[in-house]
Amino acid sequence: MAQKKESKRIQRIHKHKKESRKSRSVKILWRLFWVGLIVFNLIIIMINFGMLGYMPSMKELENPSSALSSEVLAADGTVLGRYFIQDRSTSKYEEISQNVFNALLATEDARFYEHSGIDGIAVLRAVVFLGHEGGGSTLTQQLAKNLFPRRNANLFTLPFIKLKEWVLAVKLERNLTKNEIITLYLNTVPFGDNVYGIKNASLTFYNKTPDKLSVDEAAVLIGMLKGNTLYNPRRNPDNAERRKNVVLGQMVKYGFLSDKEADQLKKKPIKLNYHKLDYHEGMAPYFRQEVEQEVKKILKDLKKPDSDEGYDIYRDGLKIYTTIDPRMQRYAEQAVEQHMQDLQKQFFAQSGYRDGSVWNKELKADLAGSIKQTERYKSLKEEGKTEKEIMAVMNAPVKMKVFAWKAKKHEKDTTMSPIDSLKYMKMFLQAGFMVMDPFTGNVKAWVGGIDHTFFQYDHVNMDTRRQVGSTIKPLLYTLAIDNGFDPCGTVSTAPQSFPGFHPNPYNAGGAEFGEVTMKKALAKSINNAALYLLNQVGINAFVDFAHRCGIAADIEAVPAAALGVSAISLYEMLWAYTMFPTKGMNTKPQFILEIKDKNGNLIKSFMPQQKEIINAKTAFKMVKMMQGVIDHGTGIRMRGMGVQGDIAGKTGTTNKQADAWFIGYTPQLLAGAWVGCDDRLLRFRSQALGQGSAAALPIWAYFMKKVHSDKSLGIEVSQKFEAPEGFQDCEFYDPVSLERSETIPYGATGDPESGNDNDIEPVPIIPNDEWGN
């Protein structure tokens, strides 16, 4: 009996101990729970206040610092290009198709409008199924990660980063509407090909704004978010097709599409309208290059409102409104390509160029210097290679891409040595062509070269200067008329004396003409007549007048200044010519109208700049004289090419045909063309091919014919130059006899005292069968 009592007592003791241990375990667990909860909340609080790393403010969340690309806009609002580190732009909610939102919600976060930033059901599902049935992150959490990407994440820091994203998600949900959150998400996600944001993705892959995206197009773009390279429809079309169908299936699952609609869309193949605006491709690349540099100059001394921070063209999402007319720009680019292809064939066909022997003889020294200027040569030199080793590399054939007019996108795959490629590329003729409204100064078209991918050097801007030849003569004639000379009066074509410059009379050609009217002298571009006028008005007076007309280039005060010895840019020459069609008003070319920030606030605007240089009667006398160049003189090829209407202009050719020019205008437009090789030693051997009327004028003619055909531009053939009130003109001379030799010998080619060997344009006497060709 006693034994039984003892056994029960022992059992009671063991039971009490068990209950005691259990109670202690429960207490410990509760303590751990409360401690963990407190620690968790402390961590959340510390994260929220930035005590465990940087925590952005709501202002930063609402206005993320993601680099936004700046856009260059044409006069009609067309996007010409963008400047960016990341190609990113933004859209408003109402500017995005509902199809995009539906595809995104069905694929990424179907409960987006139900949760508050963290979806407990999605998190639990992700944990239970280890992510195989969908992730646990909401769109809001993904947005937080996009705005502030994970850096240096590891097993230790990842939980804290995840918690930080949760805090950010809650902050976003509390301070932004759901529509604002989903729009901000679509504006920050990457879509491949270095394109960020739904707007740029839509423009790049479909060449349309995001509000116009169809269901299947939206499915393709949203499908890319899972892997913007793997599902890129340009690079991996089969993967993109499969992913599109997955997105369509999700849209059916969540009620955004019917099975029938989805089946029809799944049968529809992906059809892209790819239009990536990169640095080289797209419309007006040389113009965009110039705008980029000009905007950086403009913004250099400007600060953001209430800040000492300056503007960044690559990050601040600026809108740059320009004067370019896309139609005229397209016609200008087409005109350059049309003429330069044909001209290049003739250039390559020349003796010494066709077989490359020119590089072994007259240009041997020039080639040696050019080789040493290449990056490849410099790099090998820095590596310590000997000259023999360097030349072995330079002469070894390698695979490369070179420019070719007939190749697709002008890009040809070939195998040649670096030296041969240098010879080949240097022999391509370049061109510059600019069109402007002389009354407002607005630049309408800008073509700086033949292909921006291979030749980035722009031949229009103020810093690119070439000898201008006889295109300078209208400025000299203008000064003479403004000082009492009359277009119907006679001028001497005898050699001219310039004491202090040359011991003998200066003979630049044309003495056999005798005394001629100023009209005829300009129309036939007689050099000695120009020297005579320079003697009358004075060299220094002429140089000063040229500068007043907008020419900032250095013009050497020598007799050859009258013949275009000076190097001047196409931009400056057009600036100077604006005074002719505008009745004496000199108008500075402008190509930027205004710059706005990403919110549409005006940063800077620009107005036309004009000043009166000459009176209206002098200007109109020059117009009539320059019409004679087109109708009776060196520019008569214009009429042979079928260009009608009132046209005035001037041709120009420099020494040994290194530069060809033509600048002309109608009552509404002013345009100028330059043609030549970047290396002045490469030139036309024939004056018939290399003179301004043959090498440059056709670009102007092709362009104007296209413009006249496009009635939407409002440039009418019927427009006439209007004479100022009280203007009296004399009768124009009859066309000269053509029964003379084809050309007049050169004569002196520059000022011997200065050592120049610069052009004096010989007088082209075109045979009967060459008129208008």
PDB file of N, CA and C in Angstrom, residues 427-487:
ATOM      1  N   MET A 427      38.435  58.730-100.220  1.00  0.00           N
ATOM      2  CA  MET A 427      38.088  59.114-101.583  1.00  0.00           C
ATOM      3  C   MET A 427      36.599  59.388-101.783  1.00  0.00           C
ATOM      4  N   PHE A 428      35.815  59.304-100.719  1.00  0.00           N
ATOM      5  CA  PHE A 428      34.392  59.609-100.861  1.00  0.00           C
ATOM      6  C   PHE A 428      34.158  61.122-100.796  1.00  0.00           C
ATOM      7  N   LEU A 429      33.422  61.602-101.753  1.00  0.00           N
ATOM      8  CA  LEU A 429      33.009  63.005-101.755  1.00  0.00           C
ATOM      9  C   LEU A 429      32.024  63.244-100.628  1.00  0.00           C
ATOM     10  N   GLN A 430      32.167  64.385 -99.976  1.00  0.00           N
ATOM     11  CA  GLN A 430      31.257  64.774 -98.908  1.00  0.00           C
ATOM     12  C   GLN A 430      30.381  65.936 -99.388  1.00  0.00           C
ATOM     13  N   ALA A 431      29.348  66.223 -98.634  1.00  0.00           N
ATOM     14  CA  ALA A 431      28.441  67.318 -99.004  1.00  0.00           C
ATOM     15  C   ALA A 431      27.887  67.977 -97.759  1.00  0.00           C
ATOM     16  N   GLY A 432      27.563  69.239 -97.910  1.00  0.00           N
ATOM     17  CA  GLY A 432      26.830  69.972 -96.893  1.00  0.00           C
ATOM     18  C   GLY A 432      25.693  70.701 -97.573  1.00  0.00           C
ATOM     19  N   PHE A 433      24.506  70.649 -96.985  1.00  0.00           N
ATOM     20  CA  PHE A 433      23.342  71.306 -97.601  1.00  0.00           C
ATOM     21  C   PHE A 433      22.453  71.848 -96.490  1.00  0.00           C
ATOM     22  N   MET A 434      22.121  73.119 -96.590  1.00  0.00           N
ATOM     23  CA  MET A 434      21.288  73.759 -95.578  1.00  0.00           C
ATOM     24  C   MET A 434      20.206  74.584 -96.256  1.00  0.00           C
ATOM     25  N   VAL A 435      19.013  74.554 -95.678  1.00  0.00           N
ATOM     26  CA  VAL A 435      17.859  75.296 -96.198  1.00  0.00           C
ATOM     27  C   VAL A 435      17.276  76.129 -95.074  1.00  0.00           C
ATOM     28  N   MET A 436      16.912  77.380 -95.368  1.00  0.00           N
ATOM     29  CA  MET A 436      16.341  78.232 -94.330  1.00  0.00           C
ATOM     30  C   MET A 436      15.312  79.194 -94.902  1.00  0.00           C
ATOM     31  N   ASP A 437      14.491  79.697 -94.018  1.00  0.00           N
ATOM     32  CA  ASP A 437      13.568  80.782 -94.344  1.00  0.00           C
ATOM     33  C   ASP A 437      14.338  82.078 -94.096  1.00  0.00           C
ATOM     34  N   PRO A 438      14.652  82.850 -95.139  1.00  0.00           N
ATOM     35  CA  PRO A 438      15.486  84.040 -94.942  1.00  0.00           C
ATOM     36  C   PRO A 438      14.787  85.155 -94.171  1.00  0.00           C
ATOM     37  N   PHE A 439      13.478  85.069 -94.043  1.00  0.00           N
ATOM     38  CA  PHE A 439      12.721  86.122 -93.358  1.00  0.00           C
ATOM     39  C   PHE A 439      12.674  85.905 -91.846  1.00  0.00           C
ATOM     40  N   THR A 440      12.565  84.654 -91.421  1.00  0.00           N
ATOM     41  CA  THR A 440      12.506  84.361 -89.985  1.00  0.00           C
ATOM     42  C   THR A 440      13.838  83.842 -89.452  1.00  0.00           C
ATOM     43  N   GLY A 441      14.671  83.329 -90.334  1.00  0.00           N
ATOM     44  CA  GLY A 441      15.919  82.705 -89.919  1.00  0.00           C
ATOM     45  C   GLY A 441      15.777  81.229 -89.611  1.00  0.00           C
ATOM     46  N   ASN A 442      14.548  80.699 -89.642  1.00  0.00           N
ATOM     47  CA  ASN A 442      14.315  79.298 -89.274  1.00  0.00           C
ATOM     48  C   ASN A 442      14.974  78.343 -90.267  1.00  0.00           C
ATOM     49  N   VAL A 443      15.839  77.491 -89.733  1.00  0.00           N
ATOM     50  CA  VAL A 443      16.493  76.469 -90.561  1.00  0.00           C
ATOM     51  C   VAL A 443      15.496  75.352 -90.815  1.00  0.00           C
ATOM     52  N   LYS A 444      15.259  75.040 -92.070  1.00  0.00           N
ATOM     53  CA  LYS A 444      14.252  74.055 -92.457  1.00  0.00           C
ATOM     54  C   LYS A 444      14.850  72.669 -92.709  1.00  0.00           C
ATOM     55  N   ALA A 445      16.097  72.621 -93.153  1.00  0.00           N
ATOM     56  CA  ALA A 445      16.753  71.340 -93.426  1.00  0.00           C
ATOM     57  C   ALA A 445      18.251  71.503 -93.236  1.00  0.00           C
ATOM     58  N   TRP A 446      18.890  70.410 -92.790  1.00  0.00           N
ATOM     59  CA  TRP A 446      20.317  70.458 -92.472  1.00  0.00           C
ATOM     60  C   TRP A 446      20.904  69.081 -92.769  1.00  0.00           C
ATOM     61  N   VAL A 447      21.705  68.985 -93.803  1.00  0.00           N
ATOM     62  CA  VAL A 447      22.360  67.721 -94.157  1.00  0.00           C
ATOM     63  C   VAL A 447      23.861  67.965 -94.100  1.00  0.00           C
ATOM     64  N   GLY A 448      24.518  67.388 -93.114  1.00  0.00           N
ATOM     65  CA  GLY A 448      25.925  67.696 -92.883  1.00  0.00           C
ATOM     66  C   GLY A 448      26.912  66.769 -93.546  1.00  0.00           C
ATOM     67  N   GLY A 449      26.428  65.706 -94.182  1.00  0.00           N
ATOM     68  CA  GLY A 449      27.331  64.758 -94.825  1.00  0.00           C
ATOM     69  C   GLY A 449      26.550  63.672 -95.527  1.00  0.00           C
ATOM     70  N   ILE A 450      27.272  62.680 -96.051  1.00  0.00           N
ATOM     71  CA  ILE A 450      26.601  61.661 -96.861  1.00  0.00           C
ATOM     72  C   ILE A 450      26.110  60.478 -96.027  1.00  0.00           C
ATOM     73  N   ASP A 451      26.696  60.229 -94.862  1.00  0.00           N
ATOM     74  CA  ASP A 451      26.263  59.114 -94.013  1.00  0.00           C
ATOM     75  C   ASP A 451      26.885  59.276 -92.640  1.00  0.00           C
ATOM     76  N   HIS A 452      26.030  59.449 -91.627  1.00  0.00           N
ATOM     77  CA  HIS A 452      26.524  59.770 -90.297  1.00  0.00           C
ATOM     78  C   HIS A 452      27.185  58.586 -89.602  1.00  0.00           C
ATOM     79  N   THR A 453      26.844  57.370 -89.991  1.00  0.00           N
ATOM     80  CA  THR A 453      27.455  56.196 -89.371  1.00  0.00           C
ATOM     81  C   THR A 453      28.948  56.151 -89.641  1.00  0.00           C
ATOM     82  N   PHE A 454      29.344  56.457 -90.861  1.00  0.00           N
ATOM     83  CA  PHE A 454      30.748  56.357 -91.253  1.00  0.00           C
ATOM     84  C   PHE A 454      31.469  57.703 -91.264  1.00  0.00           C
ATOM     85  N   PHE A 455      30.714  58.789 -91.443  1.00  0.00           N
ATOM     86  CA  PHE A 455      31.340  60.108 -91.566  1.00  0.00           C
ATOM     87  C   PHE A 455      30.604  61.083 -90.657  1.00  0.00           C
ATOM     88  N   GLN A 456      31.121  61.267 -89.441  1.00  0.00           N
ATOM     89  CA  GLN A 456      30.420  62.131 -88.477  1.00  0.00           C
ATOM     90  C   GLN A 456      30.730  63.617 -88.629  1.00  0.00           C
ATOM     91  N   TYR A 457      31.719  63.943 -89.423  1.00  0.00           N
ATOM     92  CA  TYR A 457      32.117  65.355 -89.557  1.00  0.00           C
ATOM     93  C   TYR A 457      31.031  66.129 -90.285  1.00  0.00           C
ATOM     94  N   ASP A 458      30.512  67.161 -89.609  1.00  0.00           N
ATOM     95  CA  ASP A 458      29.413  67.953 -90.161  1.00  0.00           C
ATOM     96  C   ASP A 458      29.965  69.080 -91.031  1.00  0.00           C
ATOM     97  N   HIS A 459      29.434  69.234 -92.231  1.00  0.00           N
ATOM     98  CA  HIS A 459      29.949  70.221 -93.182  1.00  0.00           C
ATOM     99  C   HIS A 459      29.049  71.452 -93.324  1.00  0.00           C
ATOM    100  N   VAL A 460      28.190  71.692 -92.338  1.00  0.00           N
ATOM    101  CA  VAL A 460      27.293  72.848 -92.379  1.00  0.00           C
ATOM    102  C   VAL A 460      27.621  73.864 -91.298  1.00  0.00           C
ATOM    103  N   ASN A 461      27.941  73.409 -90.096  1.00  0.00           N
ATOM    104  CA  ASN A 461      28.033  74.316 -88.950  1.00  0.00           C
ATOM    105  C   ASN A 461      29.153  75.347 -89.091  1.00  0.00           C
ATOM    106  N   MET A 462      29.129  76.330 -88.214  1.00  0.00           N
ATOM    107  CA  MET A 462      30.044  77.482 -88.312  1.00  0.00           C
ATOM    108  C   MET A 462      31.512  77.121 -88.167  1.00  0.00           C
ATOM    109  N   ASP A 463      31.788  75.978 -87.543  1.00  0.00           N
ATOM    110  CA  ASP A 463      33.182  75.600 -87.312  1.00  0.00           C
ATOM    111  C   ASP A 463      33.791  74.833 -88.479  1.00  0.00           C
ATOM    112  N   THR A 464      32.976  74.474 -89.467  1.00  0.00           N
ATOM    113  CA  THR A 464      33.485  73.756 -90.635  1.00  0.00           C
ATOM    114  C   THR A 464      33.609  74.740 -91.784  1.00  0.00           C
ATOM    115  N   ARG A 465      34.824  75.104 -92.102  1.00  0.00           N
ATOM    116  CA  ARG A 465      35.046  76.175 -93.079  1.00  0.00           C
ATOM    117  C   ARG A 465      35.892  75.697 -94.245  1.00  0.00           C
ATOM    118  N   ARG A 466      35.461  76.051 -95.443  1.00  0.00           N
ATOM    119  CA  ARG A 466      36.198  75.749 -96.667  1.00  0.00           C
ATOM    120  C   ARG A 466      36.250  77.007 -97.527  1.00  0.00           C
ATOM    121  N   GLN A 467      37.230  77.058 -98.405  1.00  0.00           N
ATOM    122  CA  GLN A 467      37.299  78.203 -99.312  1.00  0.00           C
ATOM    123  C   GLN A 467      36.013  78.275-100.128  1.00  0.00           C
ATOM    124  N   VAL A 468      35.490  79.486-100.290  1.00  0.00           N
ATOM    125  CA  VAL A 468      34.152  79.648-100.867  1.00  0.00           C
ATOM    126  C   VAL A 468      34.157  80.018-102.344  1.00  0.00           C
ATOM    127  N   GLY A 469      35.313  80.319-102.910  1.00  0.00           N
ATOM    128  CA  GLY A 469      35.346  80.657-104.327  1.00  0.00           C
ATOM    129  C   GLY A 469      34.449  81.836-104.659  1.00  0.00           C
ATOM    130  N   SER A 470      33.826  81.777-105.816  1.00  0.00           N
ATOM    131  CA  SER A 470      33.070  82.929-106.327  1.00  0.00           C
ATOM    132  C   SER A 470      31.749  83.198-105.624  1.00  0.00           C
ATOM    133  N   THR A 471      31.354  82.337-104.662  1.00  0.00           N
ATOM    134  CA  THR A 471      30.130  82.660-103.915  1.00  0.00           C
ATOM    135  C   THR A 471      30.319  83.896-103.050  1.00  0.00           C
ATOM    136  N   ILE A 472      31.568  84.357-102.883  1.00  0.00           N
ATOM    137  CA  ILE A 472      31.819  85.576-102.113  1.00  0.00           C
ATOM    138  C   ILE A 472      31.520  86.817-102.942  1.00  0.00           C
ATOM    139  N   LYS A 473      31.510  86.680-104.267  1.00  0.00           N
ATOM    140  CA  LYS A 473      31.408  87.850-105.142  1.00  0.00           C
ATOM    141  C   LYS A 473      30.131  88.670-104.955  1.00  0.00           C
ATOM    142  N   PRO A 474      28.960  88.060-104.724  1.00  0.00           N
ATOM    143  CA  PRO A 474      27.773  88.890-104.502  1.00  0.00           C
ATOM    144  C   PRO A 474      27.927  89.890-103.356  1.00  0.00           C
ATOM    145  N   LEU A 475      28.702  89.539-102.339  1.00  0.00           N
ATOM    146  CA  LEU A 475      28.916  90.489-101.234  1.00  0.00           C
ATOM    147  C   LEU A 475      29.738  91.680-101.714  1.00  0.00           C
ATOM    148  N   LEU A 476      30.739  91.418-102.525  1.00  0.00           N
ATOM    149  CA  LEU A 476      31.556  92.493-103.080  1.00  0.00           C
ATOM    150  C   LEU A 476      30.731  93.382-104.004  1.00  0.00           C
ATOM    151  N   TYR A 477      29.938  92.776-104.859  1.00  0.00           N
ATOM    152  CA  TYR A 477      29.097  93.547-105.781  1.00  0.00           C
ATOM    153  C   TYR A 477      28.071  94.376-105.011  1.00  0.00           C
ATOM    154  N   THR A 478      27.551  93.819-103.923  1.00  0.00           N
ATOM    155  CA  THR A 478      26.592  94.555-103.098  1.00  0.00           C
ATOM    156  C   THR A 478      27.231  95.823-102.534  1.00  0.00           C
ATOM    157  N   LEU A 479      28.430  95.682-102.018  1.00  0.00           N
ATOM    158  CA  LEU A 479      29.128  96.845-101.458  1.00  0.00           C
ATOM    159  C   LEU A 479      29.384  97.892-102.547  1.00  0.00           C
ATOM    160  N   ALA A 480      29.721  97.426-103.747  1.00  0.00           N
ATOM    161  CA  ALA A 480      29.971  98.359-104.851  1.00  0.00           C
ATOM    162  C   ALA A 480      28.697  99.119-105.216  1.00  0.00           C
ATOM    163  N   ILE A 481      27.586  98.401-105.326  1.00  0.00           N
ATOM    164  CA  ILE A 481      26.311  99.048-105.661  1.00  0.00           C
ATOM    165  C   ILE A 481      25.909 100.022-104.569  1.00  0.00           C
ATOM    166  N   ASP A 482      26.138  99.637-103.329  1.00  0.00           N
ATOM    167  CA  ASP A 482      25.790 100.518-102.214  1.00  0.00           C
ATOM    168  C   ASP A 482      26.673 101.767-102.194  1.00  0.00           C
ATOM    169  N   ASN A 483      27.761 101.731-102.951  1.00  0.00           N
ATOM    170  CA  ASN A 483      28.667 102.884-103.043  1.00  0.00           C
ATOM    171  C   ASN A 483      28.576 103.572-104.406  1.00  0.00           C
ATOM    172  N   GLY A 484      27.441 103.401-105.076  1.00  0.00           N
ATOM    173  CA  GLY A 484      27.188 104.178-106.285  1.00  0.00           C
ATOM    174  C   GLY A 484      27.344 103.456-107.602  1.00  0.00           C
ATOM    175  N   PHE A 485      27.844 102.247-107.624  1.00  0.00           N
ATOM    176  CA  PHE A 485      27.951 101.511-108.888  1.00  0.00           C
ATOM    177  C   PHE A 485      26.570 101.072-109.340  1.00  0.00           C
ATOM    178  N   ASP A 486      26.441 100.915-110.671  1.00  0.00           N
ATOM    179  CA  ASP A 486      25.151 100.539-111.233  1.00  0.00           C
ATOM    180  C   ASP A 486      25.280  99.210-111.984  1.00  0.00           C
ATOM    181  N   PRO A 487      24.312  98.307-111.837  1.00  0.00           N
ATOM    182  CA  PRO A 487      24.382  97.024-112.539  1.00  0.00           C
ATOM    183  C   PRO A 487      24.547  97.167-114.045  1.00  0.00           C
TER     184      PRO A 487
END
